[in-house]
mmCIF file of C-alpha atoms and ligand atoms in Angstrom:
data_model
loop_
_atom_site.group_PDB
_atom_site.id
_atom_site.type_symbol
_atom_site.label_atom_id
_atom_site.label_comp_id
_atom_site.label_asym_id
_atom_site.label_seq_id
_atom_site.Cartn_x
_atom_site.Cartn_y
_atom_site.Cartn_z
ATOM 1 C CA MET B 188 92.481 64.901 126.045
ATOM 2 C CA ILE B 189 90.330 66.199 128.779
ATOM 3 C CA GLN B 190 90.844 65.637 132.226
ATOM 4 C CA LEU B 191 88.632 66.239 135.125
ATOM 5 C CA ILE B 192 90.675 66.104 138.808
ATOM 6 C CA ASN B 193 88.678 66.163 141.990
ATOM 7 C CA LEU B 194 86.503 68.464 140.509
ATOM 8 C CA LYS B 195 83.915 69.858 143.135
ATOM 9 C CA LYS B 196 81.147 72.331 143.281
ATOM 10 C CA VAL B 197 79.467 73.777 146.211
ATOM 11 C CA PHE B 198 76.679 76.428 145.849
ATOM 12 C CA LYS B 199 76.547 79.322 148.397
ATOM 13 C CA GLU B 200 72.888 78.403 148.508
ATOM 14 C CA GLN B 201 73.846 74.610 149.344
ATOM 15 C CA LYS B 202 75.960 75.534 151.962
ATOM 16 C CA THR B 203 73.361 77.408 153.888
ATOM 17 C CA VAL B 204 71.355 74.609 154.076
ATOM 18 C CA ASN B 205 73.758 71.875 154.355
ATOM 19 C CA GLU B 206 73.217 70.087 151.250
ATOM 20 C CA GLN B 207 75.469 68.103 149.790
ATOM 21 C CA ALA B 208 77.929 69.251 147.028
ATOM 22 C CA ALA B 209 76.390 69.636 143.617
ATOM 23 C CA VAL B 210 79.649 68.192 141.956
ATOM 24 C CA ASN B 211 81.761 65.953 144.548
ATOM 25 C CA ASP B 212 84.986 64.649 143.584
ATOM 26 C CA VAL B 213 84.586 63.804 140.181
ATOM 27 C CA SER B 214 87.793 62.431 138.383
ATOM 28 C CA ILE B 215 87.624 61.337 134.868
ATOM 29 C CA LYS B 216 89.973 61.168 131.592
ATOM 30 C CA ILE B 217 88.224 61.773 128.457
ATOM 31 C CA LYS B 218 89.998 60.622 125.133
ATOM 32 C CA LYS B 219 90.098 62.835 122.008
ATOM 33 C CA GLY B 220 87.224 61.868 119.539
ATOM 34 C CA GLU B 221 85.660 60.163 122.533
ATOM 35 C CA PHE B 222 81.608 60.398 122.682
ATOM 36 C CA ILE B 223 80.942 60.285 126.415
ATOM 37 C CA THR B 224 77.829 60.497 128.360
ATOM 38 C CA LEU B 225 77.284 61.778 131.937
ATOM 39 C CA LEU B 226 73.940 59.930 132.959
ATOM 40 C CA GLY B 227 72.065 60.147 136.077
ATOM 41 C CA PRO B 228 68.740 61.221 137.768
ATOM 42 C CA SER B 229 67.841 64.594 137.820
ATOM 43 C CA GLY B 230 69.610 66.848 140.344
ATOM 44 C CA CYS B 231 72.810 64.642 140.373
ATOM 45 C CA GLY B 232 75.198 67.293 139.082
ATOM 46 C CA LYS B 233 75.472 66.489 135.400
ATOM 47 C CA THR B 234 74.729 70.206 134.225
ATOM 48 C CA THR B 235 76.919 71.723 136.911
ATOM 49 C CA THR B 236 79.819 69.450 135.793
ATOM 50 C CA LEU B 237 79.270 70.384 132.101
ATOM 51 C CA ARG B 238 79.081 74.237 133.197
ATOM 52 C CA MET B 239 82.350 74.006 134.780
ATOM 53 C CA ILE B 240 83.853 72.207 131.484
ATOM 54 C CA ALA B 241 82.462 75.312 129.718
ATOM 55 C CA GLY B 242 83.618 77.823 131.956
ATOM 56 C CA PHE B 243 80.017 79.086 133.001
ATOM 57 C CA GLU B 244 80.633 78.013 136.594
ATOM 58 C CA GLU B 245 83.751 78.235 138.638
ATOM 59 C CA PRO B 246 85.071 75.175 140.450
ATOM 60 C CA SER B 247 85.216 75.110 144.458
ATOM 61 C CA SER B 248 88.179 72.974 144.052
ATOM 62 C CA GLY B 249 89.854 70.717 141.656
ATOM 63 C CA SER B 250 90.769 71.390 138.289
ATOM 64 C CA ILE B 251 89.858 70.890 134.637
ATOM 65 C CA LEU B 252 92.524 70.026 131.657
ATOM 66 C CA ILE B 253 92.262 70.473 128.213
ATOM 67 C CA ASP B 254 95.078 69.116 126.253
ATOM 68 C CA GLY B 255 96.926 69.035 129.415
ATOM 69 C CA GLN B 256 96.549 72.722 129.839
ATOM 70 C CA ASP B 257 94.662 73.763 132.941
ATOM 71 C CA VAL B 258 91.634 75.817 131.889
ATOM 72 C CA SER B 259 89.920 75.504 135.648
ATOM 73 C CA TYR B 260 89.317 79.300 135.750
ATOM 74 C CA LYS B 261 89.491 80.711 132.222
ATOM 75 C CA GLN B 262 86.664 82.538 130.345
ATOM 76 C CA PRO B 263 84.325 80.245 128.279
ATOM 77 C CA HIS B 264 85.821 81.836 125.206
ATOM 78 C CA GLU B 265 89.254 81.065 125.997
ATOM 79 C CA ARG B 266 88.365 77.318 125.776
ATOM 80 C CA ASP B 267 88.016 75.494 122.504
ATOM 81 C CA VAL B 268 84.844 74.404 123.603
ATOM 82 C CA ASN B 269 81.357 74.891 122.673
ATOM 83 C CA THR B 270 77.686 73.909 124.147
ATOM 84 C CA VAL B 271 74.456 73.020 122.896
ATOM 85 C CA PHE B 272 71.389 73.221 125.119
ATOM 86 C CA GLN B 273 68.196 71.741 125.329
ATOM 87 C CA SER B 274 66.620 75.311 124.682
ATOM 88 C CA TYR B 275 68.522 75.500 121.588
ATOM 89 C CA ALA B 276 69.187 79.105 122.323
ATOM 90 C CA LEU B 277 68.825 80.526 119.071
ATOM 91 C CA PHE B 278 68.671 83.985 118.370
ATOM 92 C CA PRO B 279 65.058 84.555 117.056
ATOM 93 C CA HIS B 280 65.616 87.663 115.196
ATOM 94 C CA MET B 281 68.488 86.307 113.021
ATOM 95 C CA ASN B 282 67.796 83.785 110.178
ATOM 96 C CA VAL B 283 69.186 80.388 110.159
ATOM 97 C CA TYR B 284 72.364 81.559 108.100
ATOM 98 C CA SER B 285 73.147 84.381 110.398
ATOM 99 C CA ASN B 286 72.563 82.240 113.492
ATOM 100 C CA VAL B 287 75.099 79.417 112.244
ATOM 101 C CA ALA B 288 77.460 82.311 111.102
ATOM 102 C CA PHE B 289 77.448 84.488 114.140
ATOM 103 C CA GLY B 290 80.077 83.005 115.920
ATOM 104 C CA LEU B 291 82.430 83.289 112.752
ATOM 105 C CA LYS B 292 81.742 86.886 112.096
ATOM 106 C CA ILE B 293 82.515 87.752 115.665
ATOM 107 C CA LYS B 294 86.300 86.009 114.854
ATOM 108 C CA LYS B 295 86.206 88.307 111.886
ATOM 109 C CA VAL B 296 86.634 85.285 109.421
ATOM 110 C CA PRO B 297 86.238 86.541 106.083
ATOM 111 C CA ASN B 298 82.890 86.344 104.367
ATOM 112 C CA GLU B 299 83.871 84.006 101.670
ATOM 113 C CA GLU B 300 84.996 81.532 104.100
ATOM 114 C CA ILE B 301 82.002 81.974 106.224
ATOM 115 C CA LYS B 302 79.708 81.071 103.374
ATOM 116 C CA LYS B 303 81.559 78.003 102.613
ATOM 117 C CA LYS B 304 81.689 76.609 106.151
ATOM 118 C CA VAL B 305 77.867 77.705 106.786
ATOM 119 C CA SER B 306 76.643 75.774 103.405
ATOM 120 C CA GLU B 307 79.130 72.835 104.338
ATOM 121 C CA VAL B 308 77.632 72.574 108.029
ATOM 122 C CA LEU B 309 74.179 73.099 106.823
ATOM 123 C CA LYS B 310 74.481 70.238 104.610
ATOM 124 C CA LEU B 311 75.614 67.912 107.182
ATOM 125 C CA VAL B 312 72.758 68.803 109.681
ATOM 126 C CA GLN B 313 70.520 68.040 106.646
ATOM 127 C CA LEU B 314 69.403 71.684 106.423
ATOM 128 C CA GLU B 315 70.557 72.805 103.013
ATOM 129 C CA GLY B 316 68.245 75.635 101.605
ATOM 130 C CA TYR B 317 66.997 76.456 105.212
ATOM 131 C CA ASP B 318 69.325 79.483 105.161
ATOM 132 C CA LEU B 319 66.744 82.222 105.170
ATOM 133 C CA ARG B 320 64.540 80.714 107.452
ATOM 134 C CA TYR B 321 63.819 82.392 111.067
ATOM 135 C CA PRO B 322 63.695 80.129 114.143
ATOM 136 C CA ASN B 323 60.037 80.327 114.527
ATOM 137 C CA GLN B 324 59.547 78.979 111.036
ATOM 138 C CA LEU B 325 61.159 75.704 112.136
ATOM 139 C CA SER B 326 60.415 72.686 113.772
ATOM 140 C CA GLY B 327 61.953 71.742 117.181
ATOM 141 C CA GLY B 328 64.025 69.128 115.323
ATOM 142 C CA GLN B 329 65.205 71.772 112.754
ATOM 143 C CA LYS B 330 66.070 74.309 115.303
ATOM 144 C CA GLN B 331 68.126 71.895 117.073
ATOM 145 C CA ARG B 332 70.037 70.878 114.062
ATOM 146 C CA VAL B 333 70.459 74.765 113.344
ATOM 147 C CA ALA B 334 72.272 75.051 117.228
ATOM 148 C CA ILE B 335 74.210 71.996 116.405
ATOM 149 C CA ALA B 336 75.330 73.352 113.336
ATOM 150 C CA ARG B 337 76.161 76.646 115.102
ATOM 151 C CA ALA B 338 78.136 74.738 117.637
ATOM 152 C CA VAL B 339 80.354 72.707 115.202
ATOM 153 C CA VAL B 340 81.042 75.208 112.542
ATOM 154 C CA ASN B 341 84.065 76.541 114.225
ATOM 155 C CA SER B 342 85.311 73.047 114.740
ATOM 156 C CA PRO B 343 85.821 72.923 118.498
ATOM 157 C CA LYS B 344 87.828 70.602 120.024
ATOM 158 C CA VAL B 345 85.236 69.872 122.382
ATOM 159 C CA LEU B 346 81.465 69.819 121.896
ATOM 160 C CA LEU B 347 79.330 69.864 125.357
ATOM 161 C CA LEU B 348 75.652 69.064 124.684
ATOM 162 C CA ASP B 349 73.013 69.394 127.915
ATOM 163 C CA GLU B 350 70.000 67.168 126.979
ATOM 164 C CA PRO B 351 69.804 68.345 123.537
ATOM 165 C CA LEU B 352 66.976 66.015 122.510
ATOM 166 C CA GLY B 353 64.917 66.548 125.554
ATOM 167 C CA ALA B 354 62.433 68.935 123.875
ATOM 168 C CA LEU B 355 61.810 66.540 120.939
ATOM 169 C CA ASP B 356 59.083 63.825 120.796
ATOM 170 C CA LEU B 357 59.807 60.290 121.012
ATOM 171 C CA LYS B 358 60.401 59.142 117.331
ATOM 172 C CA LEU B 359 62.105 62.147 116.251
ATOM 173 C CA ARG B 360 64.628 61.874 119.523
ATOM 174 C CA LYS B 361 65.529 58.576 118.312
ATOM 175 C CA GLN B 362 66.241 59.639 114.822
ATOM 176 C CA MET B 363 68.422 62.564 116.011
ATOM 177 C CA GLN B 364 70.428 60.149 118.219
ATOM 178 C CA PHE B 365 71.594 58.310 115.153
ATOM 179 C CA GLU B 366 71.903 61.508 113.343
ATOM 180 C CA LEU B 367 74.156 63.211 116.250
ATOM 181 C CA LYS B 368 75.970 59.849 116.763
ATOM 182 C CA HIS B 369 76.836 59.805 112.970
ATOM 183 C CA LEU B 370 77.884 63.618 112.780
ATOM 184 C CA GLN B 371 80.111 63.107 115.787
ATOM 185 C CA GLN B 372 81.981 60.164 114.258
ATOM 186 C CA LYS B 373 82.390 62.237 110.996
ATOM 187 C CA LEU B 374 83.674 65.316 112.746
ATOM 188 C CA GLY B 375 85.664 63.425 115.014
ATOM 189 C CA ILE B 376 85.201 66.274 117.926
ATOM 190 C CA THR B 377 84.918 64.966 121.369
ATOM 191 C CA PHE B 378 81.082 64.994 122.507
ATOM 192 C CA ILE B 379 80.723 65.239 125.943
ATOM 193 C CA TYR B 380 76.953 64.256 126.365
ATOM 194 C CA VAL B 381 74.506 64.573 129.326
ATOM 195 C CA THR B 382 71.357 62.766 129.606
ATOM 196 C CA HIS B 383 68.814 61.210 132.155
ATOM 197 C CA ASP B 384 67.648 58.883 129.733
ATOM 198 C CA GLN B 385 69.553 55.608 129.873
ATOM 199 C CA GLU B 386 68.590 54.216 126.565
ATOM 200 C CA GLU B 387 69.825 57.249 125.081
ATOM 201 C CA ALA B 388 73.136 57.120 126.675
ATOM 202 C CA LEU B 389 73.146 53.107 125.837
ATOM 203 C CA THR B 390 72.695 53.732 122.130
ATOM 204 C CA MET B 391 74.906 56.907 121.601
ATOM 205 C CA SER B 392 77.962 56.405 123.676
ATOM 206 C CA ASP B 393 81.321 55.281 123.596
ATOM 207 C CA ARG B 394 81.677 55.233 127.206
ATOM 208 C CA ILE B 395 78.900 56.244 130.026
ATOM 209 C CA ALA B 396 79.686 58.013 133.305
ATOM 210 C CA VAL B 397 76.915 57.186 135.590
ATOM 211 C CA MET B 398 76.565 59.865 138.307
ATOM 212 C CA ASN B 399 74.591 59.804 141.562
ATOM 213 C CA ASN B 400 74.516 62.563 144.449
ATOM 214 C CA GLY B 401 77.661 64.604 142.976
ATOM 215 C CA LYS B 402 79.659 61.566 142.205
ATOM 216 C CA ILE B 403 80.722 59.449 139.186
ATOM 217 C CA GLU B 404 79.622 55.596 140.399
ATOM 218 C CA GLN B 405 80.732 53.845 137.400
ATOM 219 C CA VAL B 406 82.361 54.758 134.076
ATOM 220 C CA GLY B 407 82.442 52.141 131.277
ATOM 221 C CA THR B 408 81.167 51.102 127.878
ATOM 222 C CA PRO B 409 77.791 50.788 127.562
ATOM 223 C CA ASP B 410 78.065 46.808 127.392
ATOM 224 C CA GLU B 411 80.054 46.910 130.871
ATOM 225 C CA ILE B 412 77.772 49.330 132.503
ATOM 226 C CA TYR B 413 74.700 46.949 131.586
ATOM 227 C CA GLU B 414 76.340 43.900 132.280
ATOM 228 C CA LYS B 415 78.494 44.653 135.089
ATOM 229 C CA PRO B 416 77.218 47.112 137.205
ATOM 230 C CA HIS B 417 79.544 47.903 140.280
ATOM 231 C CA THR B 418 76.950 49.160 142.513
ATOM 232 C CA LYS B 419 73.200 48.936 143.576
ATOM 233 C CA PHE B 420 72.420 52.271 142.393
ATOM 234 C CA VAL B 421 73.886 51.630 138.631
ATOM 235 C CA ALA B 422 72.181 48.199 138.438
ATOM 236 C CA ASP B 423 69.075 49.663 139.034
ATOM 237 C CA PHE B 424 68.967 52.853 137.214
ATOM 238 C CA ILE B 425 70.345 51.332 134.035
ATOM 239 C CA GLY B 426 67.537 48.751 132.649
ATOM 240 C CA GLU B 427 65.590 46.417 135.286
ATOM 241 C CA SER B 428 67.332 44.219 137.522
ATOM 242 C CA ASN B 429 66.225 41.396 139.696
ATOM 243 C CA MET B 430 68.045 41.949 143.239
ATOM 244 C CA PHE B 431 68.536 39.382 145.730
ATOM 245 C CA GLU B 432 70.402 39.626 149.506
ATOM 246 C CA ALA B 433 72.619 36.671 149.470
ATOM 247 C CA LYS B 434 75.024 35.110 152.099
ATOM 248 C CA VAL B 435 77.965 33.474 150.904
ATOM 249 C CA LYS B 436 78.422 29.692 152.002
ATOM 250 C CA ASN B 437 81.680 28.504 150.079
ATOM 251 C CA TYR B 438 83.680 28.061 147.242
ATOM 252 C CA GLN B 439 83.511 25.056 145.017
ATOM 253 C CA GLY B 440 85.676 24.554 141.539
ATOM 254 C CA ASP B 441 84.834 27.486 139.605
ATOM 255 C CA LEU B 442 81.866 28.677 141.650
ATOM 256 C CA ILE B 443 80.428 30.574 144.542
ATOM 257 C CA ASN B 444 77.693 28.787 146.344
ATOM 258 C CA LEU B 445 75.357 31.128 147.946
ATOM 259 C CA VAL B 446 72.015 31.250 149.537
ATOM 260 C CA ILE B 447 69.437 33.759 148.911
ATOM 261 C CA GLU B 448 67.095 35.511 150.830
ATOM 262 C CA ASP B 449 64.200 33.019 150.856
ATOM 263 C CA GLY B 450 66.521 30.131 151.677
ATOM 264 C CA GLN B 451 67.184 28.698 148.094
ATOM 265 C CA ASP B 452 70.528 28.021 147.132
ATOM 266 C CA ILE B 453 72.143 29.450 144.021
ATOM 267 C CA SER B 454 75.805 30.037 142.608
ATOM 268 C CA ILE B 455 77.626 32.470 140.695
ATOM 269 C CA LYS B 456 80.963 32.198 138.558
ATOM 270 C CA ALA B 457 84.168 33.184 140.737
ATOM 271 C CA ASP B 458 85.726 35.285 138.068
ATOM 272 C CA ALA B 459 88.113 37.694 138.837
ATOM 273 C CA GLU B 460 86.058 40.616 140.416
ATOM 274 C CA LYS B 461 84.162 38.268 142.780
ATOM 275 C CA LYS B 462 87.244 36.179 144.195
ATOM 276 C CA ASP B 463 87.568 38.249 147.499
ATOM 277 C CA LEU B 464 84.217 36.999 148.666
ATOM 278 C CA CYS B 465 84.378 35.358 152.290
ATOM 279 C CA SER B 466 82.084 32.860 153.382
ATOM 280 C CA GLY B 467 79.310 34.256 155.841
ATOM 281 C CA GLU B 468 79.424 37.684 154.156
ATOM 282 C CA ASN B 469 76.464 39.201 152.814
ATOM 283 C CA ILE B 470 76.176 40.904 149.302
ATOM 284 C CA LEU B 471 73.732 41.859 146.550
ATOM 285 C CA ILE B 472 73.238 39.680 143.495
ATOM 286 C CA THR B 473 71.588 41.100 140.372
ATOM 287 C CA ILE B 474 70.146 39.307 137.480
ATOM 288 C CA ARG B 475 68.483 41.076 134.311
ATOM 289 C CA PRO B 476 65.078 40.021 133.577
ATOM 290 C CA GLU B 477 65.833 38.752 129.986
ATOM 291 C CA ARG B 478 68.478 36.610 131.589
ATOM 292 C CA MET B 479 65.765 34.248 133.177
ATOM 293 C CA LYS B 480 63.701 31.820 132.054
ATOM 294 C CA PHE B 481 60.837 29.919 133.276
ATOM 295 C CA SER B 482 60.240 25.725 133.153
ATOM 296 C CA LYS B 483 57.986 23.335 135.164
ATOM 297 C CA THR B 484 60.920 21.429 136.658
ATOM 298 C CA PRO B 485 64.413 22.572 137.655
ATOM 299 C CA GLU B 486 67.213 23.007 135.243
ATOM 300 C CA LYS B 487 70.401 21.302 135.474
ATOM 301 C CA GLY B 488 73.765 22.882 135.076
ATOM 302 C CA LYS B 489 72.237 26.424 136.103
ATOM 303 C CA ASN B 490 70.369 28.021 139.006
ATOM 304 C CA SER B 491 67.047 27.119 139.153
ATOM 305 C CA VAL B 492 64.843 28.604 141.935
ATOM 306 C CA CYS B 493 61.412 27.829 142.908
ATOM 307 C CA CYS B 494 58.741 30.788 142.452
ATOM 308 C CA THR B 495 55.021 31.263 141.994
ATOM 309 C CA ILE B 496 53.910 32.958 138.879
ATOM 310 C CA LYS B 497 51.782 36.059 139.871
ATOM 311 C CA GLU B 498 51.486 38.125 136.712
ATOM 312 C CA ARG B 499 51.789 38.469 132.944
ATOM 313 C CA VAL B 500 52.206 41.633 131.196
ATOM 314 C CA TYR B 501 52.445 41.873 127.077
ATOM 315 C CA ILE B 502 54.673 44.818 126.014
ATOM 316 C CA GLY B 503 54.811 43.975 122.576
ATOM 317 C CA SER B 504 57.917 42.187 121.525
ATOM 318 C CA ILE B 505 58.681 40.840 124.918
ATOM 319 C CA GLN B 506 56.421 39.725 127.579
ATOM 320 C CA LYS B 507 56.981 40.278 131.278
ATOM 321 C CA THR B 508 55.766 37.921 134.165
ATOM 322 C CA ILE B 509 56.097 38.694 137.671
ATOM 323 C CA ALA B 510 56.807 36.046 140.003
ATOM 324 C CA GLN B 511 57.145 35.457 143.772
ATOM 325 C CA LEU B 512 59.972 33.773 145.906
ATOM 326 C CA LYS B 513 58.825 32.132 148.887
ATOM 327 C CA ASN B 514 59.309 35.268 150.855
ATOM 328 C CA GLY B 515 57.369 37.075 149.013
ATOM 329 C CA LYS B 516 60.164 38.792 146.916
ATOM 330 C CA GLU B 517 59.105 39.699 143.212
ATOM 331 C CA ILE B 518 61.121 38.699 140.144
ATOM 332 C CA THR B 519 60.503 40.159 136.923
ATOM 333 C CA VAL B 520 61.161 37.755 133.780
ATOM 334 C CA SER B 521 61.294 38.930 130.191
ATOM 335 C CA GLU B 522 60.994 36.783 127.608
ATOM 336 C CA PRO B 523 60.181 36.921 123.762
ATOM 337 C CA ALA B 524 56.772 36.903 122.786
ATOM 338 C CA GLY B 525 55.550 33.780 121.481
ATOM 339 C CA TYR B 526 57.697 31.852 124.267
ATOM 340 C CA VAL B 527 55.346 28.907 125.189
ATOM 341 C CA PHE B 528 54.921 28.264 128.913
ATOM 342 C CA ASP B 529 51.714 27.657 130.732
ATOM 343 C CA TYR B 530 51.647 31.302 132.774
ATOM 344 C CA ASN B 531 48.620 30.422 134.803
ATOM 345 C CA ASN B 532 48.671 32.741 137.767
ATOM 346 C CA ASN B 533 49.371 31.228 141.408
ATOM 347 C CA LYS B 534 51.116 28.369 139.694
ATOM 348 C CA ASP B 535 54.416 27.064 141.006
ATOM 349 C CA ALA B 536 57.382 27.138 138.424
ATOM 350 C CA PHE B 537 61.191 27.338 138.469
ATOM 351 C CA VAL B 538 62.833 30.397 137.186
ATOM 352 C CA SER B 539 66.417 29.464 136.024
ATOM 353 C CA TRP B 540 69.283 31.590 134.544
ATOM 354 C CA GLU B 541 73.170 30.555 134.007
ATOM 355 C CA TYR B 542 75.693 31.030 136.864
ATOM 356 C CA GLU B 543 77.915 33.637 134.949
ATOM 357 C CA HIS B 544 74.604 36.004 134.391
ATOM 358 C CA GLY B 545 74.389 36.686 138.231
ATOM 359 C CA VAL B 546 76.568 39.919 139.166
ATOM 360 C CA VAL B 547 77.867 40.656 142.595
HETATM 361 P P1 ADP W 868 71.282 67.844 136.821
HETATM 362 O O1 ADP W 868 71.765 68.499 135.607
HETATM 363 O O2 ADP W 868 72.146 66.307 136.897
HETATM 364 O O3 ADP W 868 69.657 67.615 137.094
HETATM 365 P P2 ADP W 868 72.505 69.876 138.221
HETATM 366 O O4 ADP W 868 74.014 70.043 138.256
HETATM 367 O O5 ADP W 868 71.574 71.010 137.624
HETATM 368 O O6 ADP W 868 71.674 68.417 138.067
HETATM 369 O O7 ADP W 868 72.134 70.362 140.091
HETATM 370 C C1 ADP W 868 72.876 69.534 140.759
HETATM 371 C C2 ADP W 868 72.919 70.300 142.290
HETATM 372 O O8 ADP W 868 73.321 71.707 142.331
HETATM 373 C C3 ADP W 868 71.099 70.301 142.573
HETATM 374 O O9 ADP W 868 70.853 69.773 144.126
HETATM 375 C C4 ADP W 868 70.762 71.768 142.336
HETATM 376 O O10 ADP W 868 69.590 72.091 143.313
HETATM 377 C C5 ADP W 868 71.777 72.345 142.693
HETATM 378 N N1 ADP W 868 72.130 73.721 141.750
HETATM 379 C C6 ADP W 868 72.294 73.731 140.486
HETATM 380 N N2 ADP W 868 72.478 74.889 140.061
HETATM 381 C C7 ADP W 868 72.771 75.745 141.332
HETATM 382 C C8 ADP W 868 72.653 77.287 141.405
HETATM 383 N N3 ADP W 868 72.954 77.963 140.560
HETATM 384 N N4 ADP W 868 72.441 77.481 142.841
HETATM 385 C C9 ADP W 868 72.237 76.785 143.825
HETATM 386 N N5 ADP W 868 72.020 75.477 143.627
HETATM 387 C C10 ADP W 868 72.411 74.896 142.253
HETATM 388 MG MG1 MG W 869 70.545 69.476 134.258
#
């Protein structure tokens, strides 16, 4: 439904200091009714991408198609797209009803119809009865609900949301994440959502596009992005990862044998995406902390590397343990609290994980 083709944006100011493009050759196809999130660190080009889709910013090159129509250089109001900002951008001198009704009034929708639509949409965002309040009489969460109501009342094809929950406290943000997701499912509107918060992206999205330095590094479902990161950046940015430098030794049945940086041997499953590795090749292996377990003796049929336990940290429902390989490289292991292991510091132990949990 929406297609970005080799989209690029270089700001004038960036040219003068020879900075990289804000958005650099971004291509992606977004399906109708999809909840897609642009996820990446501050400055990676998320807002600029969104502003080009909205029509607030002209691309330097490349194009934007909505339903097959090239809208790259159309005015914002000529696109069937609305935007919700972190700052809410409500009209302070208008009450909730007028804020939500504003776009419909401009479009000269009959008053009776406006009344019906506004009351429907206020119900949808759980603000029934707030019609006459002014923005300064609302909490942050309520203001954001008004902004969302205003953005969906004219049933746009696409809603763009730029860190819309960023100003809310943690608990409210978590609650609003679910509310927004449910609202999106009810309305069937395509959502393009921007956040730097990986947990938010994993919770809400059908698919995530991970951005870095103006480029998309990987697009996939939350599960794919978390379990099969394609690049070092993605593995690092989303969740915690243990990363080892490794050298390919040989293939053995459905396994590939490797030697890691401190000289110990491990293996990975030779599934489809790893089949093109040659012996002698240097690669990076990532393993999620929760895929690892400690034991006193090596475990059979898994990877088991020798390490020294350094430190143990409680984080409520899980406990984190920092161990060290022989070369000093630190490993983080997350285990459910209550798991019984003798965690004395400076004690030798083995850390084990299944062959399939090592990702190249
Ligand atoms: P994000 O939303 O991911 O934090 P932005 O899209 O806002 O990132 O910014 C991407 C890059 O473009 C940054 O390096 C930023 O400094 C630059 N940039 C953004 N807007 C402008 C602008 N109006 N003029 C010049 N540079 C800009
Ligand atoms: Mg931004």
